Amino acid sequence: MFAKRTTEIIPEEATSIWACSSESCSGWMRDNFSFKNVPTCPVCKSEMVIGEKMLPFLHNNNKKGL
């Protein structure tokens, strides 16, 4: 009755991110999706710090600094 779904493996890569510096906030964004050199957290407006996360690959044509 129900077809068994196969789980597609999505390749991940080490990705530069900006993470919120506030311990009470879990906001983060991909570095290549930010429009500022040092963004503020869109959730709580705190400073953000650069970091890295294993995330699925996404292609973004955004050129920082434009």
PDB file of N, CA, C and O in Angstrom:
ATOM      1  N   MET A   1       0.808  -1.184   0.000  1.00  0.00           N
ATOM      2  CA  MET A   1       0.000   0.000   0.000  1.00  0.00           C
ATOM      3  C   MET A   1       0.861   1.261   0.000  1.00  0.00           C
ATOM      4  O   MET A   1       0.597   2.176  -0.736  1.00  0.00           O
ATOM      5  N   PHE A   2       1.889   1.326   0.857  1.00  0.00           N
ATOM      6  CA  PHE A   2       2.771   2.486   0.906  1.00  0.00           C
ATOM      7  C   PHE A   2       4.110   2.121   0.296  1.00  0.00           C
ATOM      8  O   PHE A   2       4.682   1.089   0.634  1.00  0.00           O
ATOM      9  N   ALA A   3       4.576   2.966  -0.605  1.00  0.00           N
ATOM     10  CA  ALA A   3       5.881   2.727  -1.212  1.00  0.00           C
ATOM     11  C   ALA A   3       6.973   3.142  -0.235  1.00  0.00           C
ATOM     12  O   ALA A   3       6.855   4.147   0.448  1.00  0.00           O
ATOM     13  N   LYS A   4       8.006   2.352  -0.184  1.00  0.00           N
ATOM     14  CA  LYS A   4       9.121   2.671   0.702  1.00  0.00           C
ATOM     15  C   LYS A   4       9.959   3.767   0.040  1.00  0.00           C
ATOM     16  O   LYS A   4      10.408   3.614  -1.085  1.00  0.00           O
ATOM     17  N   ARG A   5      10.115   4.878   0.741  1.00  0.00           N
ATOM     18  CA  ARG A   5      10.889   5.982   0.187  1.00  0.00           C
ATOM     19  C   ARG A   5      12.369   5.761   0.456  1.00  0.00           C
ATOM     20  O   ARG A   5      12.757   5.378   1.550  1.00  0.00           O
ATOM     21  N   THR A   6      13.172   6.036  -0.555  1.00  0.00           N
ATOM     22  CA  THR A   6      14.611   5.992  -0.342  1.00  0.00           C
ATOM     23  C   THR A   6      15.053   7.366   0.123  1.00  0.00           C
ATOM     24  O   THR A   6      14.555   8.385  -0.349  1.00  0.00           O
ATOM     25  N   THR A   7      15.953   7.389   1.056  1.00  0.00           N
ATOM     26  CA  THR A   7      16.432   8.644   1.594  1.00  0.00           C
ATOM     27  C   THR A   7      17.597   9.129   0.748  1.00  0.00           C
ATOM     28  O   THR A   7      18.600   8.434   0.608  1.00  0.00           O
ATOM     29  N   GLU A   8      17.430  10.314   0.165  1.00  0.00           N
ATOM     30  CA  GLU A   8      18.497  10.888  -0.648  1.00  0.00           C
ATOM     31  C   GLU A   8      19.550  11.480   0.271  1.00  0.00           C
ATOM     32  O   GLU A   8      19.252  12.225   1.193  1.00  0.00           O
ATOM     33  N   ILE A   9      20.800  11.135   0.019  1.00  0.00           N
ATOM     34  CA  ILE A   9      21.895  11.677   0.811  1.00  0.00           C
ATOM     35  C   ILE A   9      22.278  13.031   0.230  1.00  0.00           C
ATOM     36  O   ILE A   9      22.613  13.137  -0.952  1.00  0.00           O
ATOM     37  N   ILE A  10      22.188  14.056   1.057  1.00  0.00           N
ATOM     38  CA  ILE A  10      22.519  15.408   0.627  1.00  0.00           C
ATOM     39  C   ILE A  10      23.946  15.713   1.076  1.00  0.00           C
ATOM     40  O   ILE A  10      24.242  15.659   2.270  1.00  0.00           O
ATOM     41  N   PRO A  11      24.830  16.005   0.117  1.00  0.00           N
ATOM     42  CA  PRO A  11      26.224  16.256   0.495  1.00  0.00           C
ATOM     43  C   PRO A  11      26.351  17.525   1.337  1.00  0.00           C
ATOM     44  O   PRO A  11      25.710  18.542   1.064  1.00  0.00           O
ATOM     45  N   GLU A  12      27.180  17.440   2.374  1.00  0.00           N
ATOM     46  CA  GLU A  12      27.426  18.586   3.241  1.00  0.00           C
ATOM     47  C   GLU A  12      28.868  19.024   3.091  1.00  0.00           C
ATOM     48  O   GLU A  12      29.726  18.244   2.670  1.00  0.00           O
ATOM     49  N   GLU A  13      29.124  20.289   3.436  1.00  0.00           N
ATOM     50  CA  GLU A  13      30.481  20.810   3.405  1.00  0.00           C
ATOM     51  C   GLU A  13      30.678  21.775   4.565  1.00  0.00           C
ATOM     52  O   GLU A  13      29.701  22.341   5.076  1.00  0.00           O
ATOM     53  N   ALA A  14      31.917  21.959   4.974  1.00  0.00           N
ATOM     54  CA  ALA A  14      32.232  22.943   6.014  1.00  0.00           C
ATOM     55  C   ALA A  14      31.929  24.321   5.436  1.00  0.00           C
ATOM     56  O   ALA A  14      32.422  24.679   4.370  1.00  0.00           O
ATOM     57  N   THR A  15      31.068  25.080   6.108  1.00  0.00           N
ATOM     58  CA  THR A  15      30.569  26.351   5.603  1.00  0.00           C
ATOM     59  C   THR A  15      30.828  27.448   6.622  1.00  0.00           C
ATOM     60  O   THR A  15      30.554  27.278   7.800  1.00  0.00           O
ATOM     61  N   SER A  16      31.346  28.591   6.155  1.00  0.00           N
ATOM     62  CA  SER A  16      31.547  29.741   7.036  1.00  0.00           C
ATOM     63  C   SER A  16      30.191  30.328   7.396  1.00  0.00           C
ATOM     64  O   SER A  16      29.353  30.543   6.512  1.00  0.00           O
ATOM     65  N   ILE A  17      29.999  30.569   8.676  1.00  0.00           N
ATOM     66  CA  ILE A  17      28.740  31.145   9.147  1.00  0.00           C
ATOM     67  C   ILE A  17      29.020  32.292  10.108  1.00  0.00           C
ATOM     68  O   ILE A  17      30.124  32.434  10.629  1.00  0.00           O
ATOM     69  N   TRP A  18      28.002  33.101  10.339  1.00  0.00           N
ATOM     70  CA  TRP A  18      27.996  34.099  11.401  1.00  0.00           C
ATOM     71  C   TRP A  18      27.033  33.578  12.452  1.00  0.00           C
ATOM     72  O   TRP A  18      25.894  33.239  12.133  1.00  0.00           O
ATOM     73  N   ALA A  19      27.482  33.496  13.705  1.00  0.00           N
ATOM     74  CA  ALA A  19      26.645  33.021  14.807  1.00  0.00           C
ATOM     75  C   ALA A  19      26.462  34.152  15.808  1.00  0.00           C
ATOM     76  O   ALA A  19      27.383  34.930  16.064  1.00  0.00           O
ATOM     77  N   CYS A  20      25.286  34.233  16.395  1.00  0.00           N
ATOM     78  CA  CYS A  20      24.991  35.259  17.384  1.00  0.00           C
ATOM     79  C   CYS A  20      25.877  35.053  18.611  1.00  0.00           C
ATOM     80  O   CYS A  20      26.072  33.936  19.073  1.00  0.00           O
ATOM     81  N   SER A  21      26.391  36.152  19.144  1.00  0.00           N
ATOM     82  CA  SER A  21      27.267  36.075  20.321  1.00  0.00           C
ATOM     83  C   SER A  21      26.478  35.971  21.627  1.00  0.00           C
ATOM     84  O   SER A  21      27.038  35.640  22.663  1.00  0.00           O
ATOM     85  N   SER A  22      25.178  36.224  21.587  1.00  0.00           N
ATOM     86  CA  SER A  22      24.348  36.154  22.785  1.00  0.00           C
ATOM     87  C   SER A  22      24.051  34.689  23.123  1.00  0.00           C
ATOM     88  O   SER A  22      23.590  33.933  22.262  1.00  0.00           O
ATOM     89  N   GLU A  23      24.305  34.304  24.373  1.00  0.00           N
ATOM     90  CA  GLU A  23      24.069  32.915  24.774  1.00  0.00           C
ATOM     91  C   GLU A  23      22.593  32.554  24.798  1.00  0.00           C
ATOM     92  O   GLU A  23      22.241  31.384  24.723  1.00  0.00           O
ATOM     93  N   SER A  24      21.717  33.549  24.872  1.00  0.00           N
ATOM     94  CA  SER A  24      20.283  33.267  24.911  1.00  0.00           C
ATOM     95  C   SER A  24      19.663  33.225  23.506  1.00  0.00           C
ATOM     96  O   SER A  24      18.467  33.013  23.369  1.00  0.00           O
ATOM     97  N   CYS A  25      20.473  33.418  22.470  1.00  0.00           N
ATOM     98  CA  CYS A  25      19.967  33.435  21.097  1.00  0.00           C
ATOM     99  C   CYS A  25      20.690  32.370  20.275  1.00  0.00           C
ATOM    100  O   CYS A  25      21.890  32.167  20.428  1.00  0.00           O
ATOM    101  N   SER A  26      19.971  31.699  19.412  1.00  0.00           N
ATOM    102  CA  SER A  26      20.589  30.670  18.568  1.00  0.00           C
ATOM    103  C   SER A  26      20.631  31.092  17.099  1.00  0.00           C
ATOM    104  O   SER A  26      20.741  30.253  16.211  1.00  0.00           O
ATOM    105  N   GLY A  27      20.564  32.407  16.848  1.00  0.00           N
ATOM    106  CA  GLY A  27      20.576  32.907  15.477  1.00  0.00           C
ATOM    107  C   GLY A  27      21.917  32.689  14.783  1.00  0.00           C
ATOM    108  O   GLY A  27      22.968  32.778  15.401  1.00  0.00           O
ATOM    109  N   TRP A  28      21.861  32.374  13.493  1.00  0.00           N
ATOM    110  CA  TRP A  28      23.055  32.244  12.679  1.00  0.00           C
ATOM    111  C   TRP A  28      22.673  32.423  11.219  1.00  0.00           C
ATOM    112  O   TRP A  28      21.507  32.343  10.859  1.00  0.00           O
ATOM    113  N   MET A  29      23.671  32.710  10.374  1.00  0.00           N
ATOM    114  CA  MET A  29      23.446  32.821   8.931  1.00  0.00           C
ATOM    115  C   MET A  29      24.719  32.415   8.198  1.00  0.00           C
ATOM    116  O   MET A  29      25.812  32.498   8.750  1.00  0.00           O
ATOM    117  N   ARG A  30      24.556  31.952   6.979  1.00  0.00           N
ATOM    118  CA  ARG A  30      25.715  31.629   6.156  1.00  0.00           C
ATOM    119  C   ARG A  30      26.453  32.919   5.826  1.00  0.00           C
ATOM    120  O   ARG A  30      25.825  33.939   5.547  1.00  0.00           O
ATOM    121  N   ASP A  31      27.781  32.866   5.834  1.00  0.00           N
ATOM    122  CA  ASP A  31      28.590  34.045   5.536  1.00  0.00           C
ATOM    123  C   ASP A  31      28.285  34.583   4.141  1.00  0.00           C
ATOM    124  O   ASP A  31      28.127  35.787   3.959  1.00  0.00           O
ATOM    125  N   ASN A  32      28.148  33.702   3.161  1.00  0.00           N
ATOM    126  CA  ASN A  32      27.929  34.188   1.797  1.00  0.00           C
ATOM    127  C   ASN A  32      26.486  34.630   1.543  1.00  0.00           C
ATOM    128  O   ASN A  32      26.153  35.022   0.440  1.00  0.00           O
ATOM    129  N   PHE A  33      25.624  34.612   2.564  1.00  0.00           N
ATOM    130  CA  PHE A  33      24.275  35.138   2.445  1.00  0.00           C
ATOM    131  C   PHE A  33      24.115  36.442   3.222  1.00  0.00           C
ATOM    132  O   PHE A  33      23.026  36.995   3.277  1.00  0.00           O
ATOM    133  N   SER A  34      25.188  36.918   3.860  1.00  0.00           N
ATOM    134  CA  SER A  34      25.102  38.188   4.577  1.00  0.00           C
ATOM    135  C   SER A  34      25.506  39.314   3.631  1.00  0.00           C
ATOM    136  O   SER A  34      26.325  39.126   2.732  1.00  0.00           O
ATOM    137  N   PHE A  35      24.927  40.493   3.835  1.00  0.00           N
ATOM    138  CA  PHE A  35      25.223  41.631   2.988  1.00  0.00           C
ATOM    139  C   PHE A  35      26.219  42.582   3.623  1.00  0.00           C
ATOM    140  O   PHE A  35      26.654  43.526   2.991  1.00  0.00           O
ATOM    141  N   LYS A  36      26.580  42.351   4.874  1.00  0.00           N
ATOM    142  CA  LYS A  36      27.525  43.209   5.578  1.00  0.00           C
ATOM    143  C   LYS A  36      28.788  42.427   5.888  1.00  0.00           C
ATOM    144  O   LYS A  36      28.761  41.205   5.999  1.00  0.00           O
ATOM    145  N   ASN A  37      29.898  43.146   6.065  1.00  0.00           N
ATOM    146  CA  ASN A  37      31.148  42.474   6.427  1.00  0.00           C
ATOM    147  C   ASN A  37      31.066  41.879   7.823  1.00  0.00           C
ATOM    148  O   ASN A  37      31.610  40.820   8.084  1.00  0.00           O
ATOM    149  N   VAL A  38      30.412  42.593   8.760  1.00  0.00           N
ATOM    150  CA  VAL A  38      30.171  42.083  10.105  1.00  0.00           C
ATOM    151  C   VAL A  38      28.703  42.352  10.422  1.00  0.00           C
ATOM    152  O   VAL A  38      28.334  43.451  10.825  1.00  0.00           O
ATOM    153  N   PRO A  39      27.843  41.352  10.214  1.00  0.00           N
ATOM    154  CA  PRO A  39      26.410  41.568  10.423  1.00  0.00           C
ATOM    155  C   PRO A  39      26.019  41.582  11.905  1.00  0.00           C
ATOM    156  O   PRO A  39      26.777  41.131  12.763  1.00  0.00           O
ATOM    157  N   THR A  40      24.838  42.125  12.181  1.00  0.00           N
ATOM    158  CA  THR A  40      24.243  42.006  13.510  1.00  0.00           C
ATOM    159  C   THR A  40      23.177  40.923  13.422  1.00  0.00           C
ATOM    160  O   THR A  40      22.625  40.654  12.356  1.00  0.00           O
ATOM    161  N   CYS A  41      22.876  40.297  14.536  1.00  0.00           N
ATOM    162  CA  CYS A  41      21.914  39.208  14.569  1.00  0.00           C
ATOM    163  C   CYS A  41      20.535  39.723  14.139  1.00  0.00           C
ATOM    164  O   CYS A  41      20.030  40.681  14.715  1.00  0.00           O
ATOM    165  N   PRO A  42      19.910  39.091  13.157  1.00  0.00           N
ATOM    166  CA  PRO A  42      18.580  39.529  12.732  1.00  0.00           C
ATOM    167  C   PRO A  42      17.493  39.217  13.761  1.00  0.00           C
ATOM    168  O   PRO A  42      16.411  39.771  13.703  1.00  0.00           O
ATOM    169  N   VAL A  43      17.791  38.347  14.717  1.00  0.00           N
ATOM    170  CA  VAL A  43      16.810  37.961  15.726  1.00  0.00           C
ATOM    171  C   VAL A  43      16.846  38.902  16.920  1.00  0.00           C
ATOM    172  O   VAL A  43      15.830  39.451  17.333  1.00  0.00           O
ATOM    173  N   CYS A  44      18.059  39.120  17.487  1.00  0.00           N
ATOM    174  CA  CYS A  44      18.145  39.896  18.731  1.00  0.00           C
ATOM    175  C   CYS A  44      19.010  41.153  18.620  1.00  0.00           C
ATOM    176  O   CYS A  44      19.177  41.864  19.600  1.00  0.00           O
ATOM    177  N   LYS A  45      19.601  41.398  17.453  1.00  0.00           N
ATOM    178  CA  LYS A  45      20.419  42.589  17.180  1.00  0.00           C
ATOM    179  C   LYS A  45      21.757  42.598  17.921  1.00  0.00           C
ATOM    180  O   LYS A  45      22.407  43.627  18.004  1.00  0.00           O
ATOM    181  N   SER A  46      22.229  41.456  18.450  1.00  0.00           N
ATOM    182  CA  SER A  46      23.543  41.367  19.096  1.00  0.00           C
ATOM    183  C   SER A  46      24.629  41.244  18.035  1.00  0.00           C
ATOM    184  O   SER A  46      24.356  41.002  16.858  1.00  0.00           O
ATOM    185  N   GLU A  47      25.888  41.377  18.470  1.00  0.00           N
ATOM    186  CA  GLU A  47      27.018  41.156  17.570  1.00  0.00           C
ATOM    187  C   GLU A  47      27.037  39.700  17.136  1.00  0.00           C
ATOM    188  O   GLU A  47      26.558  38.830  17.849  1.00  0.00           O
ATOM    189  N   MET A  48      27.631  39.452  15.975  1.00  0.00           N
ATOM    190  CA  MET A  48      27.780  38.076  15.497  1.00  0.00           C
ATOM    191  C   MET A  48      29.266  37.778  15.368  1.00  0.00           C
ATOM    192  O   MET A  48      30.075  38.682  15.153  1.00  0.00           O
ATOM    193  N   VAL A  49      29.612  36.510  15.523  1.00  0.00           N
ATOM    194  CA  VAL A  49      30.996  36.071  15.404  1.00  0.00           C
ATOM    195  C   VAL A  49      31.098  35.021  14.303  1.00  0.00           C
ATOM    196  O   VAL A  49      30.167  34.247  14.080  1.00  0.00           O
ATOM    197  N   ILE A  50      32.239  35.026  13.620  1.00  0.00           N
ATOM    198  CA  ILE A  50      32.434  34.089  12.516  1.00  0.00           C
ATOM    199  C   ILE A  50      32.680  32.687  13.074  1.00  0.00           C
ATOM    200  O   ILE A  50      33.263  32.527  14.142  1.00  0.00           O
ATOM    201  N   GLY A  51      32.190  31.701  12.371  1.00  0.00           N
ATOM    202  CA  GLY A  51      32.360  30.317  12.788  1.00  0.00           C
ATOM    203  C   GLY A  51      32.223  29.398  11.584  1.00  0.00           C
ATOM    204  O   GLY A  51      32.281  29.844  10.442  1.00  0.00           O
ATOM    205  N   GLU A  52      32.019  28.131  11.852  1.00  0.00           N
ATOM    206  CA  GLU A  52      31.906  27.147  10.781  1.00  0.00           C
ATOM    207  C   GLU A  52      30.922  26.058  11.192  1.00  0.00           C
ATOM    208  O   GLU A  52      30.847  25.698  12.363  1.00  0.00           O
ATOM    209  N   LYS A  53      30.146  25.574  10.227  1.00  0.00           N
ATOM    210  CA  LYS A  53      29.164  24.510  10.444  1.00  0.00           C
ATOM    211  C   LYS A  53      29.176  23.582   9.244  1.00  0.00           C
ATOM    212  O   LYS A  53      29.426  24.019   8.121  1.00  0.00           O
ATOM    213  N   MET A  54      28.859  22.322   9.470  1.00  0.00           N
ATOM    214  CA  MET A  54      28.664  21.388   8.361  1.00  0.00           C
ATOM    215  C   MET A  54      27.227  21.554   7.887  1.00  0.00           C
ATOM    216  O   MET A  54      26.292  21.304   8.648  1.00  0.00           O
ATOM    217  N   LEU A  55      27.068  22.026   6.653  1.00  0.00           N
ATOM    218  CA  LEU A  55      25.745  22.316   6.099  1.00  0.00           C
ATOM    219  C   LEU A  55      25.633  21.770   4.682  1.00  0.00           C
ATOM    220  O   LEU A  55      26.645  21.629   3.989  1.00  0.00           O
ATOM    221  N   PRO A  56      24.400  21.516   4.223  1.00  0.00           N
ATOM    222  CA  PRO A  56      24.214  21.124   2.826  1.00  0.00           C
ATOM    223  C   PRO A  56      24.718  22.227   1.896  1.00  0.00           C
ATOM    224  O   PRO A  56      24.586  23.411   2.194  1.00  0.00           O
ATOM    225  N   PHE A  57      25.306  21.832   0.780  1.00  0.00           N
ATOM    226  CA  PHE A  57      25.831  22.785  -0.192  1.00  0.00           C
ATOM    227  C   PHE A  57      24.695  23.593  -0.809  1.00  0.00           C
ATOM    228  O   PHE A  57      23.683  23.038  -1.235  1.00  0.00           O
ATOM    229  N   LEU A  58      24.842  24.909  -0.830  1.00  0.00           N
ATOM    230  CA  LEU A  58      23.923  25.817  -1.525  1.00  0.00           C
ATOM    231  C   LEU A  58      24.755  26.760  -2.362  1.00  0.00           C
ATOM    232  O   LEU A  58      25.733  27.333  -1.888  1.00  0.00           O
ATOM    233  N   HIS A  59      24.384  26.943  -3.614  1.00  0.00           N
ATOM    234  CA  HIS A  59      25.096  27.870  -4.489  1.00  0.00           C
ATOM    235  C   HIS A  59      24.453  29.246  -4.356  1.00  0.00           C
ATOM    236  O   HIS A  59      23.238  29.377  -4.435  1.00  0.00           O
ATOM    237  N   ASN A  60      25.278  30.272  -4.148  1.00  0.00           N
ATOM    238  CA  ASN A  60      24.791  31.650  -4.014  1.00  0.00           C
ATOM    239  C   ASN A  60      25.671  32.540  -4.865  1.00  0.00           C
ATOM    240  O   ASN A  60      26.884  32.583  -4.686  1.00  0.00           O
ATOM    241  N   ASN A  61      25.064  33.268  -5.782  1.00  0.00           N
ATOM    242  CA  ASN A  61      25.813  34.157  -6.675  1.00  0.00           C
ATOM    243  C   ASN A  61      26.090  35.518  -6.054  1.00  0.00           C
ATOM    244  O   ASN A  61      26.672  36.372  -6.695  1.00  0.00           O
ATOM    245  N   ASN A  62      25.684  35.729  -4.801  1.00  0.00           N
ATOM    246  CA  ASN A  62      25.903  36.993  -4.123  1.00  0.00           C
ATOM    247  C   ASN A  62      27.399  37.266  -3.998  1.00  0.00           C
ATOM    248  O   ASN A  62      28.144  36.477  -3.473  1.00  0.00           O
ATOM    249  N   LYS A  63      27.820  38.404  -4.512  1.00  0.00           N
ATOM    250  CA  LYS A  63      29.213  38.825  -4.364  1.00  0.00           C
ATOM    251  C   LYS A  63      29.264  39.799  -3.218  1.00  0.00           C
ATOM    252  O   LYS A  63      28.684  40.873  -3.278  1.00  0.00           O
ATOM    253  N   LYS A  64      29.942  39.423  -2.116  1.00  0.00           N
ATOM    254  CA  LYS A  64      30.015  40.296  -0.946  1.00  0.00           C
ATOM    255  C   LYS A  64      30.658  41.619  -1.326  1.00  0.00           C
ATOM    256  O   LYS A  64      31.587  41.664  -2.101  1.00  0.00           O
ATOM    257  N   GLY A  65      30.133  42.678  -0.755  1.00  0.00           N
ATOM    258  CA  GLY A  65      30.683  44.001  -0.980  1.00  0.00           C
ATOM    259  C   GLY A  65      30.018  44.751  -2.111  1.00  0.00           C
ATOM    260  O   GLY A  65      30.406  45.863  -2.439  1.00  0.00           O
ATOM    261  N   LEU A  66      29.030  44.158  -2.762  1.00  0.00           N
ATOM    262  CA  LEU A  66      28.328  44.873  -3.838  1.00  0.00           C
ATOM    263  C   LEU A  66      27.153  45.626  -3.305  1.00  0.00           C
ATOM    264  O   LEU A  66      26.513  45.279  -2.400  1.00  0.00           O
TER     265      LEU A  66
END
